[in-house]
Each structure stands twice: as C-alpha cells, then as structure tokens.
C-alpha cells in the first residue's frame, strides 16, 4: 500500500513549521484521534474472535455482524434490509468490521503509519477534526465506489477504503506542494502506479476477492477532501 519513500522530502522543498505547503512541526497532540478510530474495530474484532472460539455469545456472532453491518450493494438495488436504516448506516459500519485478525492488523497498522504523517500536514488547531472528516468521508467514498463497481451479491468489510483515503490525501498534498515549489509531479504518478500494481498483486493473490472498488472510492474521496482543505488553508 505504501513504502518508506512515499513521502520522502525531495531536494528544493522547504519544510518549516511556518510553511503552508510542507509538513507542520510541533507536538503531535492530535494522535489521540488515531487511537479513537482504532478502538472500535479492535473491540469488535476481539468480541468476534471470542465468539468464534466459543468463549461467549455463540458461534453466530460474526455472521450476524456481517449480515447487519457489512456493505451489501443489494440493499441499494431492491434487497430487503434487516432494518430500515441499514442502506445508510452500512456506508460507515462496514469500516469497523474485519475478516479476521490479520485483516484488522494490516488496516490498523496503516492507519497508524499514514495517520501520523497526515496529522502533520493538516492545519494544527483543527488537525484531529479534519482527520476524522477525511477518514469517515473516505469510508463513505469507499462504500460508494464498491456500490458502483462491485457485484451486488458480494458483501464487503474492512477499513481499507478509509485507509486508501489517507493515501489519497497524502498524495494530493504532495502534488500541491510540488506544484507550488515548481517541481515535476512525476514522483506522485510513480506512487499511484505502484498502488495500482499492489492492488493487482493482492487481487490475484486473493482470487479476485480484493475490494479494489472500495480502495478506489476511498482514494478519490481522500484526494478531493484534502484538496478542499488546502484551498481553505492557503
């Protein structure tokens, strides 16, 4: 999804605490938002793991959670939902459910790594709240991408749509920063190509079950939201 070079400083780019186009310096007091966003999916997966192991609740908890919280495109095309608000709530609820510990760990790791970088690039006073807007907006965008491009019969869970929104936001920020510094934007295009290649690799590895549609929707949403933020902050 990303690499240590994703946001490495290029020669000729100034990065000071007062630059509007570069990362912000100072205490990272907004890190609490990363813990807050990670807490709910971690608690939910812990409960589902305990249920899967028969410790409490019964073995049906995971299927019940997917039935009521996963993203089902069919609910937008005539299927009968489990409850009236489900076609709306699933645009966020799917992002706190995961297919197991490895799925959860991968997304939460990327949330921590990308989130820490992104917080430094947002206006300091509002950074945590703008981050929440970016993350939740990208989750909604991921659901929209899945609804538009994926088969109606397949459910979808996971925070990767929101995580790819963070990637989109970071690359949008870098694109604007390069443009303001008069530098070529080829590095951003190379990173985007790398993301496409990575998605293809995982798509083949998972026999076509990778929700690349959610990744694309989240990425585009994160890019747009970050562009709007930079316009108001410039």
PDB file of C-alpha atoms in Angstrom:
ATOM      1  CA  UNK A   1       0.000   0.000   0.000  1.00  0.00           C
ATOM      2  CA  UNK A   2       2.806   2.358   0.775  1.00  0.00           C
ATOM      3  CA  UNK A   3       6.554   2.414   1.291  1.00  0.00           C
ATOM      4  CA  UNK A   4       9.118   4.252   3.418  1.00  0.00           C
ATOM      5  CA  UNK A   5       9.811   6.520   0.424  1.00  0.00           C
ATOM      6  CA  UNK A   6       6.180   7.539  -0.026  1.00  0.00           C
ATOM      7  CA  UNK A   7       6.621  10.982   1.433  1.00  0.00           C
ATOM      8  CA  UNK A   8      10.358  11.486   1.467  1.00  0.00           C
ATOM      9  CA  UNK A   9      11.468  15.084   1.080  1.00  0.00           C
ATOM     10  CA  UNK A  10      12.685  15.995  -2.367  1.00  0.00           C
ATOM     11  CA  UNK A  11      15.566  18.440  -2.905  1.00  0.00           C
ATOM     12  CA  UNK A  12      14.410  22.013  -3.200  1.00  0.00           C
ATOM     13  CA  UNK A  13      11.359  21.643  -0.941  1.00  0.00           C
ATOM     14  CA  UNK A  14      11.354  23.754   2.185  1.00  0.00           C
ATOM     15  CA  UNK A  15       9.801  22.141   5.218  1.00  0.00           C
ATOM     16  CA  UNK A  16       9.486  24.529   8.114  1.00  0.00           C
ATOM     17  CA  UNK A  17       6.949  24.953  10.857  1.00  0.00           C
ATOM     18  CA  UNK A  18       5.560  28.038   9.114  1.00  0.00           C
ATOM     19  CA  UNK A  19       5.321  26.680   5.582  1.00  0.00           C
ATOM     20  CA  UNK A  20       1.793  26.182   4.337  1.00  0.00           C
ATOM     21  CA  UNK A  21       2.865  23.698   1.729  1.00  0.00           C
ATOM     22  CA  UNK A  22       5.028  21.386   3.851  1.00  0.00           C
ATOM     23  CA  UNK A  23       4.520  19.208   6.921  1.00  0.00           C
ATOM     24  CA  UNK A  24       3.717  21.020  10.156  1.00  0.00           C
ATOM     25  CA  UNK A  25       6.122  20.870  13.071  1.00  0.00           C
ATOM     26  CA  UNK A  26       5.345  20.909  16.777  1.00  0.00           C
ATOM     27  CA  UNK A  27       3.788  18.478  19.284  1.00  0.00           C
ATOM     28  CA  UNK A  28       1.636  15.756  17.786  1.00  0.00           C
ATOM     29  CA  UNK A  29      -1.212  16.223  20.269  1.00  0.00           C
ATOM     30  CA  UNK A  30      -3.697  15.022  17.676  1.00  0.00           C
ATOM     31  CA  UNK A  31      -2.531  11.416  17.893  1.00  0.00           C
ATOM     32  CA  UNK A  32      -5.453  10.661  20.180  1.00  0.00           C
ATOM     33  CA  UNK A  33      -7.678  10.556  17.103  1.00  0.00           C
ATOM     34  CA  UNK A  34      -5.761   7.549  15.741  1.00  0.00           C
ATOM     35  CA  UNK A  35      -6.365   5.630  18.957  1.00  0.00           C
ATOM     36  CA  UNK A  36     -10.019   6.659  18.966  1.00  0.00           C
ATOM     37  CA  UNK A  37     -10.614   5.492  15.394  1.00  0.00           C
ATOM     38  CA  UNK A  38      -8.784   2.201  16.005  1.00  0.00           C
ATOM     39  CA  UNK A  39     -10.530   1.395  19.294  1.00  0.00           C
ATOM     40  CA  UNK A  40     -13.969   0.411  17.981  1.00  0.00           C
ATOM     41  CA  UNK A  41     -12.843  -2.006  15.236  1.00  0.00           C
ATOM     42  CA  UNK A  42     -10.370  -3.593  17.649  1.00  0.00           C
ATOM     43  CA  UNK A  43     -13.034  -4.118  20.319  1.00  0.00           C
ATOM     44  CA  UNK A  44     -15.473  -5.516  17.773  1.00  0.00           C
ATOM     45  CA  UNK A  45     -12.948  -7.962  16.325  1.00  0.00           C
ATOM     46  CA  UNK A  46     -11.911  -9.038  19.840  1.00  0.00           C
ATOM     47  CA  UNK A  47     -15.539  -9.833  20.647  1.00  0.00           C
ATOM     48  CA  UNK A  48     -15.997 -11.715  17.367  1.00  0.00           C
ATOM     49  CA  UNK A  49     -12.793 -13.691  17.928  1.00  0.00           C
ATOM     50  CA  UNK A  50     -14.012 -14.664  21.381  1.00  0.00           C
ATOM     51  CA  UNK A  51     -17.353 -15.700  19.913  1.00  0.00           C
ATOM     52  CA  UNK A  52     -15.640 -17.711  17.151  1.00  0.00           C
ATOM     53  CA  UNK A  53     -13.708 -19.553  19.864  1.00  0.00           C
ATOM     54  CA  UNK A  54     -16.925 -20.327  21.747  1.00  0.00           C
ATOM     55  CA  UNK A  55     -15.944 -18.289  24.793  1.00  0.00           C
ATOM     56  CA  UNK A  56     -19.263 -16.440  24.881  1.00  0.00           C
ATOM     57  CA  UNK A  57     -22.137 -15.279  22.750  1.00  0.00           C
ATOM     58  CA  UNK A  58     -22.376 -18.218  20.392  1.00  0.00           C
ATOM     59  CA  UNK A  59     -20.731 -19.007  17.095  1.00  0.00           C
ATOM     60  CA  UNK A  60     -23.207 -16.959  15.056  1.00  0.00           C
ATOM     61  CA  UNK A  61     -21.981 -13.518  16.168  1.00  0.00           C
ATOM     62  CA  UNK A  62     -19.679 -12.960  13.196  1.00  0.00           C
ATOM     63  CA  UNK A  63     -22.289 -13.898  10.611  1.00  0.00           C
ATOM     64  CA  UNK A  64     -24.828 -11.705  12.444  1.00  0.00           C
ATOM     65  CA  UNK A  65     -22.368  -8.784  12.447  1.00  0.00           C
ATOM     66  CA  UNK A  66     -21.679  -9.180   8.721  1.00  0.00           C
ATOM     67  CA  UNK A  67     -25.366  -9.505   7.918  1.00  0.00           C
ATOM     68  CA  UNK A  68     -26.193  -6.285   9.757  1.00  0.00           C
ATOM     69  CA  UNK A  69     -23.010  -4.236   9.369  1.00  0.00           C
ATOM     70  CA  UNK A  70     -21.231  -5.264   6.170  1.00  0.00           C
ATOM     71  CA  UNK A  71     -21.673  -3.313   2.952  1.00  0.00           C
ATOM     72  CA  UNK A  72     -24.241  -5.068   0.768  1.00  0.00           C
ATOM     73  CA  UNK A  73     -24.758  -3.380  -2.596  1.00  0.00           C
ATOM     74  CA  UNK A  74     -28.014  -5.294  -2.974  1.00  0.00           C
ATOM     75  CA  UNK A  75     -29.634  -3.105  -0.315  1.00  0.00           C
ATOM     76  CA  UNK A  76     -29.321  -0.215  -2.766  1.00  0.00           C
ATOM     77  CA  UNK A  77     -30.934  -2.170  -5.595  1.00  0.00           C
ATOM     78  CA  UNK A  78     -34.054  -3.602  -4.031  1.00  0.00           C
ATOM     79  CA  UNK A  79     -32.979  -6.174  -1.439  1.00  0.00           C
ATOM     80  CA  UNK A  80     -34.899  -6.128   1.840  1.00  0.00           C
ATOM     81  CA  UNK A  81     -32.578  -4.756   4.584  1.00  0.00           C
ATOM     82  CA  UNK A  82     -32.512  -6.114   8.098  1.00  0.00           C
ATOM     83  CA  UNK A  83     -33.564  -2.736   9.488  1.00  0.00           C
ATOM     84  CA  UNK A  84     -34.760   0.479   7.874  1.00  0.00           C
ATOM     85  CA  UNK A  85     -31.544   2.492   8.229  1.00  0.00           C
ATOM     86  CA  UNK A  86     -29.185  -0.278   7.064  1.00  0.00           C
ATOM     87  CA  UNK A  87     -28.764   1.020   3.472  1.00  0.00           C
ATOM     88  CA  UNK A  88     -27.420   4.242   5.026  1.00  0.00           C
ATOM     89  CA  UNK A  89     -25.529   3.026   8.100  1.00  0.00           C
ATOM     90  CA  UNK A  90     -23.618   0.386   6.117  1.00  0.00           C
ATOM     91  CA  UNK A  91     -21.611   3.187   4.447  1.00  0.00           C
ATOM     92  CA  UNK A  92     -19.775   3.509   7.783  1.00  0.00           C
ATOM     93  CA  UNK A  93     -20.458   0.282   9.678  1.00  0.00           C
ATOM     94  CA  UNK A  94     -18.565  -1.882   7.178  1.00  0.00           C
ATOM     95  CA  UNK A  95     -15.361   0.005   8.027  1.00  0.00           C
ATOM     96  CA  UNK A  96     -15.343  -1.190  11.669  1.00  0.00           C
ATOM     97  CA  UNK A  97     -15.776  -4.853  10.734  1.00  0.00           C
ATOM     98  CA  UNK A  98     -12.958  -7.091   9.505  1.00  0.00           C
ATOM     99  CA  UNK A  99     -12.473 -10.595   8.163  1.00  0.00           C
ATOM    100  CA  UNK A 100     -10.104 -11.633  10.955  1.00  0.00           C
ATOM    101  CA  UNK A 101      -7.106 -10.559  12.984  1.00  0.00           C
ATOM    102  CA  UNK A 102      -4.702 -10.290  10.043  1.00  0.00           C
ATOM    103  CA  UNK A 103      -7.148  -8.085   8.116  1.00  0.00           C
ATOM    104  CA  UNK A 104      -7.644  -5.861  11.166  1.00  0.00           C
ATOM    105  CA  UNK A 105      -3.925  -5.663  11.975  1.00  0.00           C
ATOM    106  CA  UNK A 106      -2.991  -4.618   8.444  1.00  0.00           C
ATOM    107  CA  UNK A 107      -5.534  -1.815   8.330  1.00  0.00           C
ATOM    108  CA  UNK A 108      -4.805  -0.536  11.835  1.00  0.00           C
ATOM    109  CA  UNK A 109      -1.057  -0.551  11.143  1.00  0.00           C
ATOM    110  CA  UNK A 110      -1.584   1.553   8.031  1.00  0.00           C
ATOM    111  CA  UNK A 111      -3.931   3.855   9.947  1.00  0.00           C
ATOM    112  CA  UNK A 112      -1.161   4.464  12.487  1.00  0.00           C
ATOM    113  CA  UNK A 113       1.636   4.962   9.935  1.00  0.00           C
ATOM    114  CA  UNK A 114      -0.286   7.085   7.431  1.00  0.00           C
ATOM    115  CA  UNK A 115      -2.323   8.892  10.067  1.00  0.00           C
ATOM    116  CA  UNK A 116       0.753  10.127  11.901  1.00  0.00           C
ATOM    117  CA  UNK A 117       2.114  11.643   8.671  1.00  0.00           C
ATOM    118  CA  UNK A 118      -1.194  13.143   7.650  1.00  0.00           C
ATOM    119  CA  UNK A 119      -1.773  14.844  11.003  1.00  0.00           C
ATOM    120  CA  UNK A 120       1.460  16.804  10.439  1.00  0.00           C
ATOM    121  CA  UNK A 121       0.148  18.090   7.108  1.00  0.00           C
ATOM    122  CA  UNK A 122      -3.192  19.389   8.393  1.00  0.00           C
ATOM    123  CA  UNK A 123      -3.812  22.820   9.997  1.00  0.00           C
ATOM    124  CA  UNK A 124      -2.594  22.259  13.581  1.00  0.00           C
ATOM    125  CA  UNK A 125      -5.589  23.568  15.532  1.00  0.00           C
ATOM    126  CA  UNK A 126      -8.169  21.588  13.565  1.00  0.00           C
ATOM    127  CA  UNK A 127      -5.982  18.627  12.598  1.00  0.00           C
ATOM    128  CA  UNK A 128      -7.791  15.909  14.629  1.00  0.00           C
ATOM    129  CA  UNK A 129     -11.222  17.008  13.451  1.00  0.00           C
ATOM    130  CA  UNK A 130     -10.166  17.363   9.839  1.00  0.00           C
ATOM    131  CA  UNK A 131      -8.587  13.924  10.097  1.00  0.00           C
ATOM    132  CA  UNK A 132     -11.896  12.469  11.298  1.00  0.00           C
ATOM    133  CA  UNK A 133     -13.631  14.182   8.379  1.00  0.00           C
ATOM    134  CA  UNK A 134     -11.083  12.708   5.961  1.00  0.00           C
ATOM    135  CA  UNK A 135     -11.258   9.222   7.423  1.00  0.00           C
ATOM    136  CA  UNK A 136     -15.030   8.937   7.674  1.00  0.00           C
ATOM    137  CA  UNK A 137     -15.535  10.690   4.354  1.00  0.00           C
ATOM    138  CA  UNK A 138     -13.142   8.238   2.709  1.00  0.00           C
ATOM    139  CA  UNK A 139     -15.015   5.317   4.278  1.00  0.00           C
ATOM    140  CA  UNK A 140     -18.222   6.644   2.737  1.00  0.00           C
ATOM    141  CA  UNK A 141     -16.433   7.160  -0.564  1.00  0.00           C
ATOM    142  CA  UNK A 142     -15.115   3.613  -0.387  1.00  0.00           C
ATOM    143  CA  UNK A 143     -18.642   2.324   0.060  1.00  0.00           C
ATOM    144  CA  UNK A 144     -19.804   4.403  -2.897  1.00  0.00           C
ATOM    145  CA  UNK A 145     -17.014   3.020  -5.078  1.00  0.00           C
ATOM    146  CA  UNK A 146     -17.939  -0.516  -4.083  1.00  0.00           C
ATOM    147  CA  UNK A 147     -21.629   0.144  -4.758  1.00  0.00           C
ATOM    148  CA  UNK A 148     -20.902   1.474  -8.226  1.00  0.00           C
ATOM    149  CA  UNK A 149     -18.342  -1.094  -9.370  1.00  0.00           C
ATOM    150  CA  UNK A 150     -18.722  -4.359  -7.445  1.00  0.00           C
ATOM    151  CA  UNK A 151     -21.191  -7.228  -7.987  1.00  0.00           C
ATOM    152  CA  UNK A 152     -24.324  -6.848  -5.872  1.00  0.00           C
ATOM    153  CA  UNK A 153     -24.054 -10.349  -4.389  1.00  0.00           C
ATOM    154  CA  UNK A 154     -20.744  -9.798  -2.581  1.00  0.00           C
ATOM    155  CA  UNK A 155     -20.568  -8.203   0.899  1.00  0.00           C
ATOM    156  CA  UNK A 156     -17.622  -6.044   1.902  1.00  0.00           C
ATOM    157  CA  UNK A 157     -15.979  -5.321   5.264  1.00  0.00           C
ATOM    158  CA  UNK A 158     -12.789  -3.566   6.332  1.00  0.00           C
ATOM    159  CA  UNK A 159     -11.298  -0.121   6.860  1.00  0.00           C
ATOM    160  CA  UNK A 160      -9.144  -0.210   3.720  1.00  0.00           C
ATOM    161  CA  UNK A 161     -11.411   2.248   1.877  1.00  0.00           C
ATOM    162  CA  UNK A 162     -10.804   4.782   4.636  1.00  0.00           C
ATOM    163  CA  UNK A 163      -7.092   3.916   4.731  1.00  0.00           C
ATOM    164  CA  UNK A 164      -6.749   4.452   0.989  1.00  0.00           C
ATOM    165  CA  UNK A 165      -8.406   7.812   1.537  1.00  0.00           C
ATOM    166  CA  UNK A 166      -5.451   8.728   3.753  1.00  0.00           C
ATOM    167  CA  UNK A 167      -3.114   7.686   0.946  1.00  0.00           C
ATOM    168  CA  UNK A 168      -5.063   9.846  -1.488  1.00  0.00           C
ATOM    169  CA  UNK A 169      -4.917  12.799   0.896  1.00  0.00           C
ATOM    170  CA  UNK A 170      -1.153  12.493   1.350  1.00  0.00           C
ATOM    171  CA  UNK A 171      -0.504  12.229  -2.385  1.00  0.00           C
ATOM    172  CA  UNK A 172      -2.795  15.192  -3.044  1.00  0.00           C
ATOM    173  CA  UNK A 173      -0.819  17.218  -0.502  1.00  0.00           C
ATOM    174  CA  UNK A 174       2.460  16.234  -2.142  1.00  0.00           C
ATOM    175  CA  UNK A 175       1.112  17.116  -5.589  1.00  0.00           C
ATOM    176  CA  UNK A 176       0.164  20.615  -4.414  1.00  0.00           C
ATOM    177  CA  UNK A 177       3.479  21.015  -2.612  1.00  0.00           C
ATOM    178  CA  UNK A 178       5.470  20.062  -5.711  1.00  0.00           C
ATOM    179  CA  UNK A 179       3.394  22.403  -7.874  1.00  0.00           C
ATOM    180  CA  UNK A 180       3.970  25.352  -5.536  1.00  0.00           C
ATOM    181  CA  UNK A 181       7.700  24.627  -5.497  1.00  0.00           C
ATOM    182  CA  UNK A 182       7.800  24.403  -9.296  1.00  0.00           C
ATOM    183  CA  UNK A 183       8.901  20.769  -9.230  1.00  0.00           C
ATOM    184  CA  UNK A 184       7.692  17.946 -11.508  1.00  0.00           C
ATOM    185  CA  UNK A 185       4.911  15.760 -10.187  1.00  0.00           C
ATOM    186  CA  UNK A 186       6.284  12.553 -11.684  1.00  0.00           C
ATOM    187  CA  UNK A 187       7.045  11.065  -8.205  1.00  0.00           C
ATOM    188  CA  UNK A 188       3.342  11.210  -7.357  1.00  0.00           C
ATOM    189  CA  UNK A 189       2.430   9.455 -10.598  1.00  0.00           C
ATOM    190  CA  UNK A 190       5.012   6.757  -9.847  1.00  0.00           C
ATOM    191  CA  UNK A 191       3.479   6.186  -6.414  1.00  0.00           C
ATOM    192  CA  UNK A 192      -0.002   5.965  -7.876  1.00  0.00           C
ATOM    193  CA  UNK A 193       1.247   3.417 -10.410  1.00  0.00           C
ATOM    194  CA  UNK A 194       2.770   1.475  -7.527  1.00  0.00           C
ATOM    195  CA  UNK A 195      -0.583   1.461  -5.718  1.00  0.00           C
ATOM    196  CA  UNK A 196      -2.302   0.142  -8.832  1.00  0.00           C
ATOM    197  CA  UNK A 197       0.304  -2.600  -9.140  1.00  0.00           C
ATOM    198  CA  UNK A 198      -0.034  -3.502  -5.466  1.00  0.00           C
ATOM    199  CA  UNK A 199      -3.808  -3.784  -5.796  1.00  0.00           C
ATOM    200  CA  UNK A 200      -3.425  -6.020  -8.838  1.00  0.00           C
ATOM    201  CA  UNK A 201      -0.989  -8.244  -6.949  1.00  0.00           C
ATOM    202  CA  UNK A 202      -3.340  -8.668  -3.992  1.00  0.00           C
ATOM    203  CA  UNK A 203      -6.334  -9.091  -6.303  1.00  0.00           C
ATOM    204  CA  UNK A 204      -4.667 -12.086  -7.935  1.00  0.00           C
ATOM    205  CA  UNK A 205      -3.400 -13.415  -4.594  1.00  0.00           C
ATOM    206  CA  UNK A 206      -6.922 -13.291  -3.130  1.00  0.00           C
ATOM    207  CA  UNK A 207      -8.598 -14.846  -6.190  1.00  0.00           C
ATOM    208  CA  UNK A 208     -10.392 -11.640  -7.108  1.00  0.00           C
ATOM    209  CA  UNK A 209     -11.892 -11.032  -3.654  1.00  0.00           C
ATOM    210  CA  UNK A 210      -9.941  -7.829  -3.008  1.00  0.00           C
ATOM    211  CA  UNK A 211     -12.343  -4.884  -2.712  1.00  0.00           C
ATOM    212  CA  UNK A 212     -10.349  -2.647  -5.046  1.00  0.00           C
ATOM    213  CA  UNK A 213     -13.538  -0.732  -5.754  1.00  0.00           C
ATOM    214  CA  UNK A 214     -13.580   0.499  -2.150  1.00  0.00           C
ATOM    215  CA  UNK A 215      -9.876   1.347  -2.361  1.00  0.00           C
ATOM    216  CA  UNK A 216     -10.507   3.455  -5.458  1.00  0.00           C
ATOM    217  CA  UNK A 217     -13.532   5.221  -3.994  1.00  0.00           C
ATOM    218  CA  UNK A 218     -11.712   5.975  -0.754  1.00  0.00           C
ATOM    219  CA  UNK A 219      -8.601   7.201  -2.569  1.00  0.00           C
ATOM    220  CA  UNK A 220     -10.561   9.626  -4.764  1.00  0.00           C
ATOM    221  CA  UNK A 221     -12.569  10.916  -1.800  1.00  0.00           C
ATOM    222  CA  UNK A 222      -9.460  11.458   0.321  1.00  0.00           C
ATOM    223  CA  UNK A 223      -7.790  13.316  -2.548  1.00  0.00           C
ATOM    224  CA  UNK A 224     -10.808  15.624  -3.022  1.00  0.00           C
ATOM    225  CA  UNK A 225     -11.246  16.354   0.679  1.00  0.00           C
ATOM    226  CA  UNK A 226      -7.545  17.133   1.075  1.00  0.00           C
ATOM    227  CA  UNK A 227      -7.662  19.443  -1.965  1.00  0.00           C
ATOM    228  CA  UNK A 228     -10.575  21.333  -0.383  1.00  0.00           C
ATOM    229  CA  UNK A 229      -8.711  21.620   2.913  1.00  0.00           C
ATOM    230  CA  UNK A 230      -5.625  23.058   1.231  1.00  0.00           C
ATOM    231  CA  UNK A 231      -7.759  25.625  -0.615  1.00  0.00           C
ATOM    232  CA  UNK A 232      -9.227  26.929   2.625  1.00  0.00           C
ATOM    233  CA  UNK A 233      -5.819  26.823   4.344  1.00  0.00           C
ATOM    234  CA  UNK A 234      -3.901  28.629   1.598  1.00  0.00           C
TER     235      UNK A 234
END
